[in-house]
Short mmCIF file of C-alpha atoms in Angstrom, two decimals:
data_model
loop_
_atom_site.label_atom_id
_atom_site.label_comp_id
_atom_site.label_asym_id
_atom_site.label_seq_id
_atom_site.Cartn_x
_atom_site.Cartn_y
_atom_site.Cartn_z
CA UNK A 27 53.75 -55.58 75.59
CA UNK A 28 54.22 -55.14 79.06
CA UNK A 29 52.80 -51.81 80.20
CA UNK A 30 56.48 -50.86 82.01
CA UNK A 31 57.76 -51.11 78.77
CA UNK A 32 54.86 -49.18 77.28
CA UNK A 33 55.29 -46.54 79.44
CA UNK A 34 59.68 -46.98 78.56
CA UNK A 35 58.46 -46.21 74.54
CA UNK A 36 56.27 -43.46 74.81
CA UNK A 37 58.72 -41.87 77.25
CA UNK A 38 61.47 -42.03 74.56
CA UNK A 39 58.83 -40.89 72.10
CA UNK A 40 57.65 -38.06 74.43
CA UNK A 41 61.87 -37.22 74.45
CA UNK A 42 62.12 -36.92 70.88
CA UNK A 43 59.35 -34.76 70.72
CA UNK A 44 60.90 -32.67 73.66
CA UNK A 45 63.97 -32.59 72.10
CA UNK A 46 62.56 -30.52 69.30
CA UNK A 47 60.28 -28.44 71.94
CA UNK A 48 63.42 -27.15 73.42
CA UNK A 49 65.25 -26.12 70.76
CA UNK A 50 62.24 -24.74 68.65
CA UNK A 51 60.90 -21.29 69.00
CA UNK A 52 57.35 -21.14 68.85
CA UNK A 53 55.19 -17.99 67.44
CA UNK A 54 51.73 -18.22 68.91
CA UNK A 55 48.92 -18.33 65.88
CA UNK A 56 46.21 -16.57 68.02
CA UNK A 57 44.84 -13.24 66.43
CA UNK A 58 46.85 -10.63 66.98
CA UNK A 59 45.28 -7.60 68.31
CA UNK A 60 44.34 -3.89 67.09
CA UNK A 61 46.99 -1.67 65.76
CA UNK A 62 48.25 -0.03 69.08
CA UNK A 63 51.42 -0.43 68.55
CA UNK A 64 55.16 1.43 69.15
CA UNK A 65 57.01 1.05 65.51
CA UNK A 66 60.21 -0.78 65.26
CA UNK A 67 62.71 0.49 62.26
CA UNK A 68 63.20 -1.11 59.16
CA UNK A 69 66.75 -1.94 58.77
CA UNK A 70 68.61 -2.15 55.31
CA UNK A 71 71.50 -4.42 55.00
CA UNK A 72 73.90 -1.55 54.09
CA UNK A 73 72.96 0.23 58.11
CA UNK A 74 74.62 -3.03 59.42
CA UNK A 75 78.34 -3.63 59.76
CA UNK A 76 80.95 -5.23 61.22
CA UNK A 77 78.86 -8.34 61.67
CA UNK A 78 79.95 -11.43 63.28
CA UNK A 79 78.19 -14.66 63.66
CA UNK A 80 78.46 -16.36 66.80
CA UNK A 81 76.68 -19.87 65.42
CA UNK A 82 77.55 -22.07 62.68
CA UNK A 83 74.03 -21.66 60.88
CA UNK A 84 74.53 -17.94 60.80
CA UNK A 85 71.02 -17.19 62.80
CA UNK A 86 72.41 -15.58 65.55
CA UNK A 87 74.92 -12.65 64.83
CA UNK A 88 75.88 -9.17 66.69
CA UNK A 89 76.73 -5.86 64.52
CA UNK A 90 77.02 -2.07 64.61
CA UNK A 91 73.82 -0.55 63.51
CA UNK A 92 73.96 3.47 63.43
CA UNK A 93 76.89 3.11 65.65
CA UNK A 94 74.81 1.28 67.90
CA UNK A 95 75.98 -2.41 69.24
CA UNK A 96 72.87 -4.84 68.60
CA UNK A 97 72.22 -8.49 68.42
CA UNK A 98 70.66 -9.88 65.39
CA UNK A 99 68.61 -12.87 64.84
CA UNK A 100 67.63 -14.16 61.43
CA UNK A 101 64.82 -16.42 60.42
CA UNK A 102 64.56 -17.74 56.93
CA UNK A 103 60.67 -18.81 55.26
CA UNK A 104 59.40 -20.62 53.02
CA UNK A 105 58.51 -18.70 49.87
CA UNK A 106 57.35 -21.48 48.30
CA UNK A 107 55.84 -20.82 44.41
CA UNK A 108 55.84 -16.91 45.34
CA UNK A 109 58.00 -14.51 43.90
CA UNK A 110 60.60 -13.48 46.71
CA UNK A 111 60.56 -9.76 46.52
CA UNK A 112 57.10 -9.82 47.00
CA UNK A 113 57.09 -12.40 49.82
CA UNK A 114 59.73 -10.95 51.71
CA UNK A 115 57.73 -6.99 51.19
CA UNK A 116 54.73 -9.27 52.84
CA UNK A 117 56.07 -10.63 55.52
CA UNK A 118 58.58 -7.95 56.28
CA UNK A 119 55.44 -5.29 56.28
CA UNK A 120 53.74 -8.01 58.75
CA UNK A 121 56.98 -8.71 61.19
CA UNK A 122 57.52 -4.64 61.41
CA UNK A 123 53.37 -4.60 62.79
CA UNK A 124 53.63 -7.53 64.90
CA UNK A 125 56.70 -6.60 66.16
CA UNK A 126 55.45 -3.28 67.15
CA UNK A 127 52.72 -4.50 68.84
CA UNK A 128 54.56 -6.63 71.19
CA UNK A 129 56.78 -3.91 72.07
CA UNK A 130 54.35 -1.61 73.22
CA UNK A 131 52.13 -4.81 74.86
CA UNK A 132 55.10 -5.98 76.61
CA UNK A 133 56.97 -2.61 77.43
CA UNK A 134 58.03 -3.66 81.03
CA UNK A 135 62.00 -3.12 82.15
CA UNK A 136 62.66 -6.74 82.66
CA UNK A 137 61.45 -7.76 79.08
CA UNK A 138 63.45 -7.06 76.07
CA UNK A 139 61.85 -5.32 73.53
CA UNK A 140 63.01 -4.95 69.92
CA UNK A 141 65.23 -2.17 68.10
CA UNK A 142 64.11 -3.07 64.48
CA UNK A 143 63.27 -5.68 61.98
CA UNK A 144 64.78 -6.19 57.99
CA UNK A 145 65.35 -8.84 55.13
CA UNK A 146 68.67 -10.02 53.82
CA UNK A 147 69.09 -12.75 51.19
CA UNK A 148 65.26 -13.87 48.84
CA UNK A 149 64.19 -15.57 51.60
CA UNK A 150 65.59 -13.99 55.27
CA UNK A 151 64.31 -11.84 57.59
CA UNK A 152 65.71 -10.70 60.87
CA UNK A 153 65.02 -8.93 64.40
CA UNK A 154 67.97 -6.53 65.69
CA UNK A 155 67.90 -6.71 69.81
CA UNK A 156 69.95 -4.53 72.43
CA UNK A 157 73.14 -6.59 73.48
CA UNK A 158 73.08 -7.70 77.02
CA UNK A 159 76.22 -6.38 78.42
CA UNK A 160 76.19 -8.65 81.01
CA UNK A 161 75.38 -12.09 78.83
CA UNK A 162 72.79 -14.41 79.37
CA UNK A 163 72.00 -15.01 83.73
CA UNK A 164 73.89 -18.41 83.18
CA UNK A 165 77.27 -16.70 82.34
CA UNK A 166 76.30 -13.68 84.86
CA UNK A 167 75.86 -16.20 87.55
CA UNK A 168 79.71 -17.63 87.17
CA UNK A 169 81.29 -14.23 86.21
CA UNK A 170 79.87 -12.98 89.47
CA UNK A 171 80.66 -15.52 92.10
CA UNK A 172 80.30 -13.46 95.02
CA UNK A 173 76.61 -11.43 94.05
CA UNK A 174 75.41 -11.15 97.70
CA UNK A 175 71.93 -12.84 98.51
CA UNK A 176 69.70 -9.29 98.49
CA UNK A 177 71.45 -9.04 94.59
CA UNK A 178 70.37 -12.15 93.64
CA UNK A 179 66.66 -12.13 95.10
CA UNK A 180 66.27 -8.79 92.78
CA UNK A 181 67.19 -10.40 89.94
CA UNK A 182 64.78 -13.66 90.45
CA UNK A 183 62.33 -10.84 91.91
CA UNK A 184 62.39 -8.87 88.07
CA UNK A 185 62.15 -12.30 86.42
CA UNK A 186 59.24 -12.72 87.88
CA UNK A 187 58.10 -8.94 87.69
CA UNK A 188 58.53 -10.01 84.01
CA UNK A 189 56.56 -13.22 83.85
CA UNK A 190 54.03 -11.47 85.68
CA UNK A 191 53.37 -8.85 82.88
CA UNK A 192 53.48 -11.81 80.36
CA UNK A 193 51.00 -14.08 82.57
CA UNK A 194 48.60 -10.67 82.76
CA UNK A 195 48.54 -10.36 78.96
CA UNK A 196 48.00 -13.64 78.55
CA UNK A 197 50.73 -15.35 77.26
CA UNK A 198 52.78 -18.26 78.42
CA UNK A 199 56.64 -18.20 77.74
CA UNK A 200 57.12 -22.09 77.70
CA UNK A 201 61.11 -21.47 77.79
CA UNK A 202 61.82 -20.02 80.83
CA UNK A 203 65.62 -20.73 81.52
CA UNK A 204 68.63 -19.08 82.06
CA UNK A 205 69.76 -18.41 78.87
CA UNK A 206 66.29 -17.14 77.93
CA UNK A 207 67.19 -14.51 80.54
CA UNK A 208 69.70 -11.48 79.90
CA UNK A 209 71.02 -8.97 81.51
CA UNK A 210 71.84 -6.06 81.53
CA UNK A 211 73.55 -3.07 83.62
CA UNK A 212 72.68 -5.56 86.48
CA UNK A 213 69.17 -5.85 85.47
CA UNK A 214 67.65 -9.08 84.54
CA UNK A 215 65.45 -9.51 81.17
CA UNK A 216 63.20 -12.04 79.33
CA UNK A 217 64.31 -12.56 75.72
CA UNK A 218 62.43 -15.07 73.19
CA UNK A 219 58.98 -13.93 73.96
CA UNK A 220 56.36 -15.71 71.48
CA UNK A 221 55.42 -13.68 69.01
CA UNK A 222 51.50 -13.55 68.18
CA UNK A 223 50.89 -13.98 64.63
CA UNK A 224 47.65 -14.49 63.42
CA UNK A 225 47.24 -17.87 60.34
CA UNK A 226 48.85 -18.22 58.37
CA UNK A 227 51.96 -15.98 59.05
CA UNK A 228 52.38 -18.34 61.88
CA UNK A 229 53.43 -21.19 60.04
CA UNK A 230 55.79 -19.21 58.12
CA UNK A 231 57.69 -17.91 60.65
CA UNK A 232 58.92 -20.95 62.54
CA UNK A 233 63.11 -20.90 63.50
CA UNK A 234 65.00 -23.13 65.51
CA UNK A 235 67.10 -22.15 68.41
CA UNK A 236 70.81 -22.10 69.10
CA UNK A 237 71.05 -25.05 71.33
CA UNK A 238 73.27 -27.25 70.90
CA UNK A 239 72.17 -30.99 71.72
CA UNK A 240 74.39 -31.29 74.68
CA UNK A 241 72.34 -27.90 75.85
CA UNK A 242 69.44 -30.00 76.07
CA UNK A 243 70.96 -31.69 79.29
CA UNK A 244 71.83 -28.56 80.87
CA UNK A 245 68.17 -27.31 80.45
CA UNK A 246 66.27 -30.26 81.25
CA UNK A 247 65.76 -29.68 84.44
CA UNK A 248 63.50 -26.56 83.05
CA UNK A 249 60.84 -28.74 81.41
CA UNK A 250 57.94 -29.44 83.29
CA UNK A 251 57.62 -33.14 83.92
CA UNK A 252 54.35 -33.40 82.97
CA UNK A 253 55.29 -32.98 79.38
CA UNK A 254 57.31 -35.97 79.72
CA UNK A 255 54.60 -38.13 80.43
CA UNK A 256 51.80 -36.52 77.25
CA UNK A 257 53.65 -34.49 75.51
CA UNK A 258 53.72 -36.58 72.53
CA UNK A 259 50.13 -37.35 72.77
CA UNK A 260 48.97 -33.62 72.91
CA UNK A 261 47.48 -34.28 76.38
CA UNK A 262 49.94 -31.94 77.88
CA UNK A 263 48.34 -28.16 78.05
CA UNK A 264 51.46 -26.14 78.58
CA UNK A 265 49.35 -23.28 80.44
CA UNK A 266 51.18 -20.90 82.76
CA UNK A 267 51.78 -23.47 85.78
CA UNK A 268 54.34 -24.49 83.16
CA UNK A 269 56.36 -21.27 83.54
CA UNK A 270 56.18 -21.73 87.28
CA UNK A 271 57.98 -25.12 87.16
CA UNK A 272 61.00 -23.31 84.77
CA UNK A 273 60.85 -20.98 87.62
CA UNK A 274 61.27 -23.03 90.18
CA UNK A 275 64.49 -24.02 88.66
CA UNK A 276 65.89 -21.01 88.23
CA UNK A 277 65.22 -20.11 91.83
CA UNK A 278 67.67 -22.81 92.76
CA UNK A 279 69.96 -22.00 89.92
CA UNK A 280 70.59 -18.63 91.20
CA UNK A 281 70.86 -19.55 94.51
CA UNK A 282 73.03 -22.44 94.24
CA UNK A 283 75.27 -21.03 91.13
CA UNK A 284 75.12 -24.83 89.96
CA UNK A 285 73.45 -26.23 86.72
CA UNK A 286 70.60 -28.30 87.44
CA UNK A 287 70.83 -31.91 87.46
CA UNK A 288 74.75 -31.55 86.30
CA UNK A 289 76.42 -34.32 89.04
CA UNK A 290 73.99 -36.74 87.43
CA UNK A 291 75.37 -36.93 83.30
CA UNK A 292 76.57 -40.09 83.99
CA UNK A 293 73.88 -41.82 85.81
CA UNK A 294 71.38 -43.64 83.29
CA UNK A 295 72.05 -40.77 80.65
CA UNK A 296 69.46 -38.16 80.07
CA UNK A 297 66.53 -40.82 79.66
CA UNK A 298 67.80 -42.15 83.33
CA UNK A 299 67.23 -38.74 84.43
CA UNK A 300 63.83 -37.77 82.81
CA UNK A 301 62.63 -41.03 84.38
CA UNK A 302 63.41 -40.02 87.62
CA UNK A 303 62.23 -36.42 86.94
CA UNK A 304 59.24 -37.89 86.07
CA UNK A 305 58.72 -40.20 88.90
CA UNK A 306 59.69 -37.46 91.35
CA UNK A 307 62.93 -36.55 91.69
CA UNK A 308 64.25 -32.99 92.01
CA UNK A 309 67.43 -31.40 92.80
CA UNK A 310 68.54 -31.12 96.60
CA UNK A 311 66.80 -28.46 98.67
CA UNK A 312 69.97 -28.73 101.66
CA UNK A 313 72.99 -27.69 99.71
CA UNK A 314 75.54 -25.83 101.93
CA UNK A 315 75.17 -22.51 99.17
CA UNK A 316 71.28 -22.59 99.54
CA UNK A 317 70.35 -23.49 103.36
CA UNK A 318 71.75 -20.10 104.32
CA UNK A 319 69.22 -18.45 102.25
CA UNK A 320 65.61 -17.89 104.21
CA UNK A 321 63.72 -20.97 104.47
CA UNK A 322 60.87 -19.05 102.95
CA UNK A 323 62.77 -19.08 99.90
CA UNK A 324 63.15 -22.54 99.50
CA UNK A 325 59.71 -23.44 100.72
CA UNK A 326 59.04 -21.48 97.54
CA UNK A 327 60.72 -22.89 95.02
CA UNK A 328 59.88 -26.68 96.11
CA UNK A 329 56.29 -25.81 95.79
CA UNK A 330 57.01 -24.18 92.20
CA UNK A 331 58.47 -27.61 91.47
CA UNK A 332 55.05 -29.07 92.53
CA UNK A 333 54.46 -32.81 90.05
CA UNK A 334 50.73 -31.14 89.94
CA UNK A 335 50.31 -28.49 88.03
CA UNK A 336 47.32 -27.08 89.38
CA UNK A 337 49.09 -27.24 93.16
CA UNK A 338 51.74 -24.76 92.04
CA UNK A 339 51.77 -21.01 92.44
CA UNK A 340 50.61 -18.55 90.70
CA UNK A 341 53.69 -15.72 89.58
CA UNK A 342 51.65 -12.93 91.55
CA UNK A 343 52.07 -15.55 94.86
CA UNK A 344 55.82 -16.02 93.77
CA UNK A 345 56.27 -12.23 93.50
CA UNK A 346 54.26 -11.69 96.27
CA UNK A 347 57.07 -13.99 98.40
CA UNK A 348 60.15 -13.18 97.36
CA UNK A 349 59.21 -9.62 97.41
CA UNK A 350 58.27 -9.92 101.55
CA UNK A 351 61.79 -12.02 101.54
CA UNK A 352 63.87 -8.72 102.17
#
């Protein structure tokens, strides 16, 4: 076989796998540390009302909890040959400690943190979240057309105050993109951190996201092309430089109020455009919305969007930038 057409397969293969990397959310298997943690509430079914689901699988819902407006996201295991009361006591017990953990590792104002965890169902558990009042950035960005350019450099600026603290505690999103990113009151936060669970909770608690397959287009431009090319062979190491491509993105996102990549659907499909991610190409730098920004800014982004990994930022240099910017 040719090796153009080699390289053709095991970029469709490499796709496929993608596909499933962008709609998956991962829990990170790595020991999870001491008990330090700030504990979350358990939450019976009977606390929760007036609950509407806002996706056809029922995963994603908001309710009233204690009068309180919260989002809810459910996750249903495998119990497997084990009785289900005493699966779900397991694994709720280990959710509530993990879950505590990350909220007092993480406790930063542009990450969300959790309000609670319960079990509905023999084999569901959930996570109740705050409810962005102002949506995901996405929706923020076209409900608020005319955000002045000192507005939108503190949001990017908390985003990255955010991926900071995660980078610093070692931990790699892998996800950043604008509907990963909420806000609220004005104030931008990460959602979708990994969880750490140590084996083999891990494998249990495994959920797929809310995209829809046409989403995948609209968030391609977040991947980091490198996983194009190995991803499917496992020599892709999604390390932090991988955050700092998603980044990149969502510099020019804000800035430009346009969806990556969006005036190309038509040209070649989306395997046309991962090829030409791949080889190179990136969105245009010389829009009329973005050249009156400082060049600074876009020197910055451009380098985020750096083919090498290892020639790309680090978030401190990022924050470092855009907080000298104003």
């Amino acid at each position: 076989m040719p090796k153009t057409e080699q390289d053709e397969m095991k970029m469709i293969r490499n796709f496929k796998m993608l596909k499933r990397y962008v709609i998956e959310e991962r829990f990170d298997e790595s020991s999870a540390r001491p008990n330090e943690g700030v504990s979350v509430n358990i939450i019976k079914q009977d606390q929760i009302s007036a609950e509407k689901f806002i996706d056809e699988i029922e995963r994603i819902s908001f309710a009233t909890v204690s009068s309180t407006q919260v989002a809810i996201k459910t996750f249903r295991i495998d119990k497997g040959d084990k009785s289900a009361n005493s699966l779900l006591t397991t694994y709720l017990s280990k959710l509530q400690e993990i879950v505590s953990k990350r909220n007092h590792q993480f406790r930063h104002t542009n990450i969300v943190e959790f309000l609670g965890v319960g079990t509905r169902d023999e084999c569901k558990v959930f996570l109740v979240m705050p409810i962005a009042n102002g949506g995901n950035l996405r929706d923020y960005l076209k409900a608020n057309e005319k955000l002045s350019i000192d507005k939108k450099i503190k949001i990017v600026k908390g985003i990255a105050s955010g991926i900071m603290k995660l980078h610093e505690e070692g931990i790699t999103h892998e996800n950043i993109n604008p509907k990963n990113i909420l806000i609220f009151d004005g104030i931008a936060k990460i959602s979708n951190v990994p969880l750490q669970f140590e084996k083999p909770f891990g494998k249990v608690f495994r959920n797929r996201e809310i995209y829809a397959y046409a989403d995948l287009f609209d968030n391609i431009g977040y991947i980091d092309p490198n996983a194009f090319m190995n991803g499917n062979s496992g020599d892709y190491n999604k390390d932090k430089s991988t955050d700092i491509y998603s980044l990149g993105t969502l510099l020019w996102e804000v800035m430009s109020e346009k969806i990556p990549y969006q005036d190309e659907s038509s040209d070649g499909g989306i395997l046309g455009l991962i090829r030409k991610i791949k080889d190179g190409h990136r969105e245009k730098a010389d829009i009329p919305d973005i050249t009156r920004f400082p060049a600074e800014y876009i020197n910055l982004y451009t380098k985020c969007w750096n083919g090498d990994s290892a020639a790309r930022p680090t978030i401190k240099e990022v924050y470092d930038k855009l907080d000298n910017i104003i």
